[in-house]
Short mmCIF file of C-alpha atoms in Angstrom, two decimals:
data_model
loop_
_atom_site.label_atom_id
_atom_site.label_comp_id
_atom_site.label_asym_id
_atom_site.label_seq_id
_atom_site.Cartn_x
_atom_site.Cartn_y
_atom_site.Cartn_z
CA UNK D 542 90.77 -63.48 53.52
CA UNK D 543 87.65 -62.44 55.16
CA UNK D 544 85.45 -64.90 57.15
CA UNK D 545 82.63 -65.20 53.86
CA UNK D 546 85.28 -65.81 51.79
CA UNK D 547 86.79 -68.31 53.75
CA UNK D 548 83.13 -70.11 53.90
CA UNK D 549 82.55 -69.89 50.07
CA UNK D 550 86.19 -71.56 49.43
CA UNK D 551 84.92 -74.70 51.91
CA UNK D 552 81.51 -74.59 49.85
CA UNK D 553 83.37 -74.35 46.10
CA UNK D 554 85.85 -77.27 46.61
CA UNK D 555 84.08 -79.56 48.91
CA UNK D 556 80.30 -79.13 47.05
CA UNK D 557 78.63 -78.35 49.83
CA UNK D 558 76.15 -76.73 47.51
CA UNK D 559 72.41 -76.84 49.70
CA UNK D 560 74.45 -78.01 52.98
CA UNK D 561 73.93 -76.01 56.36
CA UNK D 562 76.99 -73.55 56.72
CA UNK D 563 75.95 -71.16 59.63
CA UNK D 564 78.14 -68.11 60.19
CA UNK D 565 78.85 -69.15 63.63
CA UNK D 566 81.69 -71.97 62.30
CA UNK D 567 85.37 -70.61 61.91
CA UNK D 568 85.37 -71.62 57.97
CA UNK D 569 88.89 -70.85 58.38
CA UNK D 570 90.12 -73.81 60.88
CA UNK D 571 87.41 -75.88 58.90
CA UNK D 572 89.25 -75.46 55.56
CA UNK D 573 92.76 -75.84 56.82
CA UNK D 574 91.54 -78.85 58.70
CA UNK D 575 90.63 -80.63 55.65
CA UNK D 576 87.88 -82.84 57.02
CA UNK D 577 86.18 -83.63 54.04
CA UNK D 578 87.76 -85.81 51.31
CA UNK D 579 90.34 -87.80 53.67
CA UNK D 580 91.16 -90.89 55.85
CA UNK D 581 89.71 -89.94 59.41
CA UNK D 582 91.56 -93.28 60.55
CA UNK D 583 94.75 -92.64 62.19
CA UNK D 584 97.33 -95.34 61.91
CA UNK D 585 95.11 -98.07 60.04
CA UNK D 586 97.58 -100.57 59.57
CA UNK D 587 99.93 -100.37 62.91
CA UNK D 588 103.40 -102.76 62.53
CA UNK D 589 104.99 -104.88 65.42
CA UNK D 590 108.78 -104.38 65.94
CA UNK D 591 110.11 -106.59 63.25
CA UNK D 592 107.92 -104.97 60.56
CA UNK D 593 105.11 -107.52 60.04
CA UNK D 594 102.07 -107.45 60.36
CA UNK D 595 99.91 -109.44 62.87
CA UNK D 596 96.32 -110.25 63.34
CA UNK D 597 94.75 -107.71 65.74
CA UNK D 598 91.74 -105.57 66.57
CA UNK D 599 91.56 -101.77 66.40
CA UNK D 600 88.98 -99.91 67.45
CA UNK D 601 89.13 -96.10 67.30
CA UNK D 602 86.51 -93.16 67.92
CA UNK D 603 86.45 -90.56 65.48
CA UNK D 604 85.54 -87.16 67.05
CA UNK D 605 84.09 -85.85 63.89
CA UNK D 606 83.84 -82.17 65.15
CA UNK D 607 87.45 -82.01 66.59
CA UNK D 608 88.19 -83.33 63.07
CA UNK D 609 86.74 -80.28 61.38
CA UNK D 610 82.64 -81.01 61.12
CA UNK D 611 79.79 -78.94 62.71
CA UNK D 612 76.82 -79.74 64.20
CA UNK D 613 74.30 -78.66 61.81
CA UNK D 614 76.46 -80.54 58.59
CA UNK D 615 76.06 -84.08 60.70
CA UNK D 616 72.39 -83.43 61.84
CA UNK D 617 70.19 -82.56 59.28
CA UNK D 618 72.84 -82.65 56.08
CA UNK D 619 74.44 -86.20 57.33
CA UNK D 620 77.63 -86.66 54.43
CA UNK D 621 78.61 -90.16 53.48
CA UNK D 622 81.29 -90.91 55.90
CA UNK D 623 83.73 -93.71 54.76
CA UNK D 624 85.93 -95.76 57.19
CA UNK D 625 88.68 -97.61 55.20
CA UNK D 626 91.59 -99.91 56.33
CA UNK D 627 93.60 -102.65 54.67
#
């Protein structure tokens, strides 16, 4: 699939209808990684040993471009980005 084609795929199923999508972003790697539509958390509910669940703190820091995001779709197009946990 050529490089346009891989671009107009991200645009079709994400709506990214009027959102910056500059040539210079591999739309490939940006489709297969998905970053749109999913739970940027990793682990969001972590378990001690014996499987229950204990009062804690997590903190965690997103990198939203190794995640699949480019500049120009946080800086001037700015998506709703949702952070959910239990």
């Amino acid at each position: 699939m050529s490089a346009a084609a891989w671009k107009q795929r991200c645009e079709a199923e994400w709506g990214l209808q009027g959102a910056p999508m500059p040539d210079t972003v591999d739309w490939k790697s940006v489709y297969e990684a998905k970053p749109l539509g999913r739970n940027l958390v990793k682990n969001p509910a972590p378990l001690d040993v014996t499987g229950r669940e204990h009062w804690f703190t997590l903190e965690q820091v997103v990198d939203l471009k190794a995640e699949g995001l480019w500049d120009e779709l946080l800086d001037t197009f700015q998506p709703k980005i949702v952070i959910q946990d239990w």
